[in-house]
């Protein structure tokens, strides 16, 4: 009779798969279909210092859907080389999307790093229109899901997808499309905790223009008006956001 492994040896599988009934499963399946290709000859990193020999050897033995979370954790912490091409990145991307949909944000050193390497491959200009389209649809859906589940790192989440090369605009559009009570809650969770004296941003943006655009959006007259109107209808969360916007605008050193 077999026995269960001891707690010391039991580990979750390192190659989890997205359940077929997951809401993002169709987009992940489409990404695998659109970006299907032969195994690349390289992983796009400098080999001398980036990957352990065991993990590197394992990479060349697996199919696209079998890339391990262990490999990707090391890959994200390695130093990219000139061999990081659109072909290498697009071969890895569907698996990255699948694991992200499963909630494995621990793959990335920082949230903002998740798709930064797409930008290194001249994304979206050097990628096929179909690959760009499926990634953008996944990104918008995943961003909305992550923000509604936990908006405490809102600025990092916007940067996470903007840093791919898509820019901040598509994700600001997602936020603006939320019902006002949901938008107020998102803004409150992101910026109004712990007696905040003003809005703050993460420094880990690829482009200053995207960071500045997002900062201006937070403090825009349209945002302030939308929050103030909701506050007059009794939404205390929106009122707190409106107050924070005002404090930020009159505080020292703000820029829009």
Coordinates of C-alpha atoms in Angstrom, one line a residue:
X1 CA 0.0 0.0 0.0
X2 CA 1.5 3.3 -1.0
X3 CA 1.7 6.2 1.4
X4 CA 1.5 9.9 0.9
X5 CA 4.7 11.8 0.7
X6 CA 6.0 13.5 3.8
X7 CA 5.5 17.2 4.1
X8 CA 9.2 17.7 3.6
X9 CA 9.1 16.1 0.2
X10 CA 5.7 17.0 -1.1
X11 CA 5.6 19.9 -3.6
X12 CA 3.0 21.4 -5.9
X13 CA 3.6 20.4 -9.5
X14 CA 6.0 22.8 -11.3
X15 CA 4.1 22.5 -14.6
X16 CA 0.5 23.3 -13.7
X17 CA -2.0 23.7 -16.5
X18 CA -4.9 26.1 -16.7
X19 CA -8.3 24.4 -16.2
X20 CA -10.4 24.3 -19.4
X21 CA -13.2 26.2 -17.6
X22 CA -11.0 29.1 -16.5
X23 CA -12.3 32.4 -17.9
X24 CA -9.0 33.1 -19.6
X25 CA -8.6 29.6 -20.9
X26 CA -9.8 30.5 -24.5
X27 CA -7.3 33.4 -24.7
X28 CA -4.5 31.2 -23.5
X29 CA -5.4 28.5 -25.9
X30 CA -5.5 31.0 -28.8
X31 CA -2.1 32.3 -27.8
X32 CA -0.6 28.8 -28.0
X33 CA -2.2 28.3 -31.4
X34 CA -1.1 31.7 -32.8
X35 CA 2.4 31.5 -31.4
X36 CA 3.0 27.8 -32.1
X37 CA 6.5 27.2 -33.5
X38 CA 9.5 24.8 -33.3
X39 CA 11.5 24.8 -30.2
X40 CA 14.0 27.8 -30.4
X41 CA 17.7 27.0 -30.5
X42 CA 18.3 29.3 -27.5
X43 CA 16.6 30.9 -24.5
X44 CA 17.8 34.5 -25.1
X45 CA 20.0 34.7 -22.0
X46 CA 23.8 34.8 -21.4
X47 CA 24.5 31.2 -20.4
X48 CA 27.6 31.7 -18.2
X49 CA 25.7 33.3 -15.3
X50 CA 22.0 33.2 -15.9
X51 CA 20.7 29.6 -15.5
X52 CA 21.7 26.6 -13.5
X53 CA 22.9 23.8 -15.7
X54 CA 20.0 21.5 -14.6
X55 CA 17.4 24.1 -15.4
X56 CA 19.0 25.0 -18.7
X57 CA 19.2 21.4 -19.8
X58 CA 15.6 20.8 -18.9
X59 CA 14.5 23.8 -21.1
X60 CA 15.7 22.1 -24.2
X61 CA 13.9 18.9 -23.4
X62 CA 10.3 20.2 -23.1
X63 CA 7.5 21.3 -25.4
X64 CA 6.1 24.8 -25.4
X65 CA 3.3 23.9 -22.9
X66 CA 5.7 22.2 -20.6
X67 CA 8.1 25.0 -19.7
X68 CA 8.4 24.9 -16.0
X69 CA 7.7 27.7 -13.5
X70 CA 11.2 27.0 -12.1
X71 CA 12.8 27.8 -15.5
X72 CA 10.8 31.0 -15.9
X73 CA 11.8 32.2 -12.4
X74 CA 15.4 31.8 -13.2
X75 CA 14.9 33.2 -16.7
X76 CA 13.4 36.4 -15.5
X77 CA 16.3 36.9 -13.1
X78 CA 18.9 36.2 -15.8
X79 CA 20.7 38.6 -18.1
X80 CA 19.2 38.8 -21.6
X81 CA 21.5 38.6 -24.6
X82 CA 21.2 39.7 -28.2
X83 CA 19.7 36.2 -28.9
X84 CA 16.4 37.4 -27.2
X85 CA 14.5 37.6 -30.5
X86 CA 10.8 37.8 -31.2
X87 CA 10.9 34.1 -32.1
X88 CA 12.3 33.2 -28.6
X89 CA 10.0 35.5 -26.7
X90 CA 6.8 34.5 -28.6
X91 CA 7.6 30.8 -28.0
X92 CA 7.8 31.5 -24.2
X93 CA 4.9 33.9 -24.0
X94 CA 1.9 31.6 -24.1
X95 CA 3.3 29.7 -21.1
X96 CA 4.0 32.9 -19.3
X97 CA 0.4 34.0 -19.9
X98 CA -0.9 30.6 -18.7
X99 CA 1.0 30.8 -15.4
X100 CA 0.0 34.4 -14.9
X101 CA -3.6 33.4 -15.3
X102 CA -3.0 30.8 -12.6
X103 CA -1.8 33.6 -10.3
X104 CA 1.9 32.8 -10.4
X105 CA 3.1 36.4 -10.2
X106 CA 6.1 35.1 -8.2
X107 CA 7.7 34.3 -11.6
X108 CA 8.7 38.0 -11.8
X109 CA 11.2 39.8 -9.6
X110 CA 8.8 42.8 -9.7
X111 CA 5.3 43.0 -11.3
X112 CA 6.6 45.7 -13.6
X113 CA 9.1 43.2 -15.1
X114 CA 6.5 40.7 -16.3
X115 CA 6.4 41.9 -20.0
X116 CA 9.4 44.3 -20.2
X117 CA 11.3 41.8 -22.4
X118 CA 8.7 42.1 -25.1
X119 CA 9.7 45.7 -25.5
X120 CA 13.3 44.5 -26.0
X121 CA 12.1 42.5 -29.1
X122 CA 10.6 45.6 -30.7
X123 CA 7.1 44.6 -29.7
X124 CA 4.6 45.2 -31.2
X125 CA 6.3 46.5 -34.4
X126 CA 8.3 43.3 -35.1
X127 CA 5.5 40.8 -34.1
X128 CA 2.7 39.4 -36.2
X129 CA -0.6 41.2 -36.0
X130 CA -2.3 38.1 -34.7
X131 CA 0.2 37.6 -31.9
X132 CA -0.1 41.3 -30.9
X133 CA -3.9 41.1 -31.0
X134 CA -4.2 38.0 -28.8
X135 CA -1.7 39.3 -26.3
X136 CA -3.5 42.7 -26.0
X137 CA -6.8 41.0 -25.5
X138 CA -5.3 38.8 -22.8
X139 CA -3.5 41.7 -21.2
X140 CA -6.7 43.8 -20.9
X141 CA -8.7 40.9 -19.5
X142 CA -6.0 39.9 -17.0
X143 CA -5.4 43.5 -16.0
X144 CA -9.1 44.0 -15.3
X145 CA -9.2 40.8 -13.3
X146 CA -6.1 41.6 -11.2
X147 CA -7.2 45.1 -10.5
X148 CA -10.7 44.0 -9.3
X149 CA -9.2 41.3 -7.1
X150 CA -6.5 43.5 -5.5
X151 CA -5.8 47.1 -6.5
X152 CA -3.2 47.8 -3.9
X153 CA -0.5 47.8 -6.5
X154 CA -2.5 49.6 -9.2
X155 CA 0.4 51.7 -10.6
X156 CA 2.6 48.6 -10.8
X157 CA -0.1 46.7 -12.6
X158 CA -0.5 49.4 -15.2
X159 CA 3.3 49.5 -15.7
X160 CA 3.3 45.7 -15.9
X161 CA 1.4 45.7 -19.1
X162 CA 2.5 49.2 -20.4
X163 CA 6.1 48.1 -20.2
X164 CA 5.5 45.5 -22.9
X165 CA 5.4 48.2 -25.5
X166 CA 1.6 48.5 -25.6
X167 CA 1.8 51.7 -23.5
X168 CA -0.5 52.8 -20.7
X169 CA -3.5 53.9 -22.7
X170 CA -5.3 50.5 -23.2
X171 CA -5.3 49.9 -19.5
X172 CA -6.4 53.4 -18.5
X173 CA -9.3 52.8 -20.8
X174 CA -10.1 49.6 -18.9
X175 CA -10.2 51.5 -15.7
X176 CA -12.3 54.3 -17.0
X177 CA -14.8 51.8 -18.3
X178 CA -15.5 50.5 -14.8
X179 CA -18.6 51.6 -12.9
X180 CA -17.9 54.6 -10.8
X181 CA -18.2 52.7 -7.5
X182 CA -15.7 50.1 -8.8
X183 CA -13.3 52.8 -10.0
X184 CA -13.5 54.6 -6.7
X185 CA -12.8 51.4 -4.8
X186 CA -9.8 50.6 -7.0
X187 CA -8.4 54.1 -6.6
X188 CA -9.0 54.0 -2.8
X189 CA -7.3 50.6 -2.4
X190 CA -4.3 51.9 -4.5
X191 CA -3.7 55.2 -2.8
X192 CA -5.9 56.0 0.2
X193 CA -4.6 53.4 2.7
X194 CA -2.4 54.2 5.7
X195 CA -3.4 57.9 5.9
X196 CA -1.8 58.8 2.5
X197 CA -0.9 62.4 2.0
X198 CA -0.8 62.2 -1.8
X199 CA -0.6 59.9 -4.8
X200 CA 2.6 58.0 -5.4
X201 CA 4.0 56.0 -8.4
X202 CA 6.4 53.1 -8.8
X203 CA 9.7 54.2 -10.5
X204 CA 9.9 51.0 -12.5
X205 CA 8.3 52.2 -15.8
X206 CA 10.1 51.6 -19.1
X207 CA 9.0 54.9 -20.6
X208 CA 8.7 58.1 -18.7
X209 CA 6.0 59.2 -21.1
X210 CA 3.7 56.3 -20.0
X211 CA 4.4 57.1 -16.3
X212 CA 3.6 60.8 -16.8
X213 CA 0.4 60.0 -18.8
X214 CA -0.8 57.8 -16.0
X215 CA 0.0 60.3 -13.3
X216 CA -1.9 63.0 -15.3
X217 CA -4.9 60.6 -15.6
X218 CA -5.0 60.0 -11.8
X219 CA -5.1 63.7 -11.2
X220 CA -7.2 64.7 -14.2
X221 CA -10.2 67.1 -13.9
X222 CA -12.4 64.3 -15.3
X223 CA -11.3 61.9 -12.5
X224 CA -11.8 64.5 -9.8
X225 CA -15.2 65.4 -11.2
X226 CA -16.3 61.8 -11.4
X227 CA -15.2 61.1 -7.8
X228 CA -16.8 64.3 -6.5
X229 CA -20.1 63.5 -8.2
X230 CA -20.2 60.0 -6.7
X231 CA -19.4 61.5 -3.3
X232 CA -22.4 63.8 -3.5
X233 CA -24.5 60.6 -3.9
X234 CA -23.1 59.2 -0.7
X235 CA -20.1 57.2 -1.9
X236 CA -17.6 57.8 0.9
X237 CA -14.9 55.9 -0.9
X238 CA -15.2 58.2 -3.9
X239 CA -15.1 61.2 -1.5
X240 CA -11.8 60.0 0.0
X241 CA -10.3 59.7 -3.5
X242 CA -11.5 63.2 -4.4
X243 CA -9.9 64.5 -1.3
X244 CA -6.6 62.7 -2.0
X245 CA -6.5 64.1 -5.5
X246 CA -7.0 67.6 -4.1
X247 CA -4.3 67.2 -1.5
X248 CA -1.9 65.9 -4.2
X249 CA -2.6 68.8 -6.5
X250 CA -1.9 71.4 -3.8
X251 CA 1.0 69.6 -2.3
X252 CA 4.7 70.5 -3.0
X253 CA 6.4 69.2 -6.0
X254 CA 3.5 67.7 -7.9
X255 CA 3.6 67.6 -11.7
X256 CA 0.9 66.7 -14.2

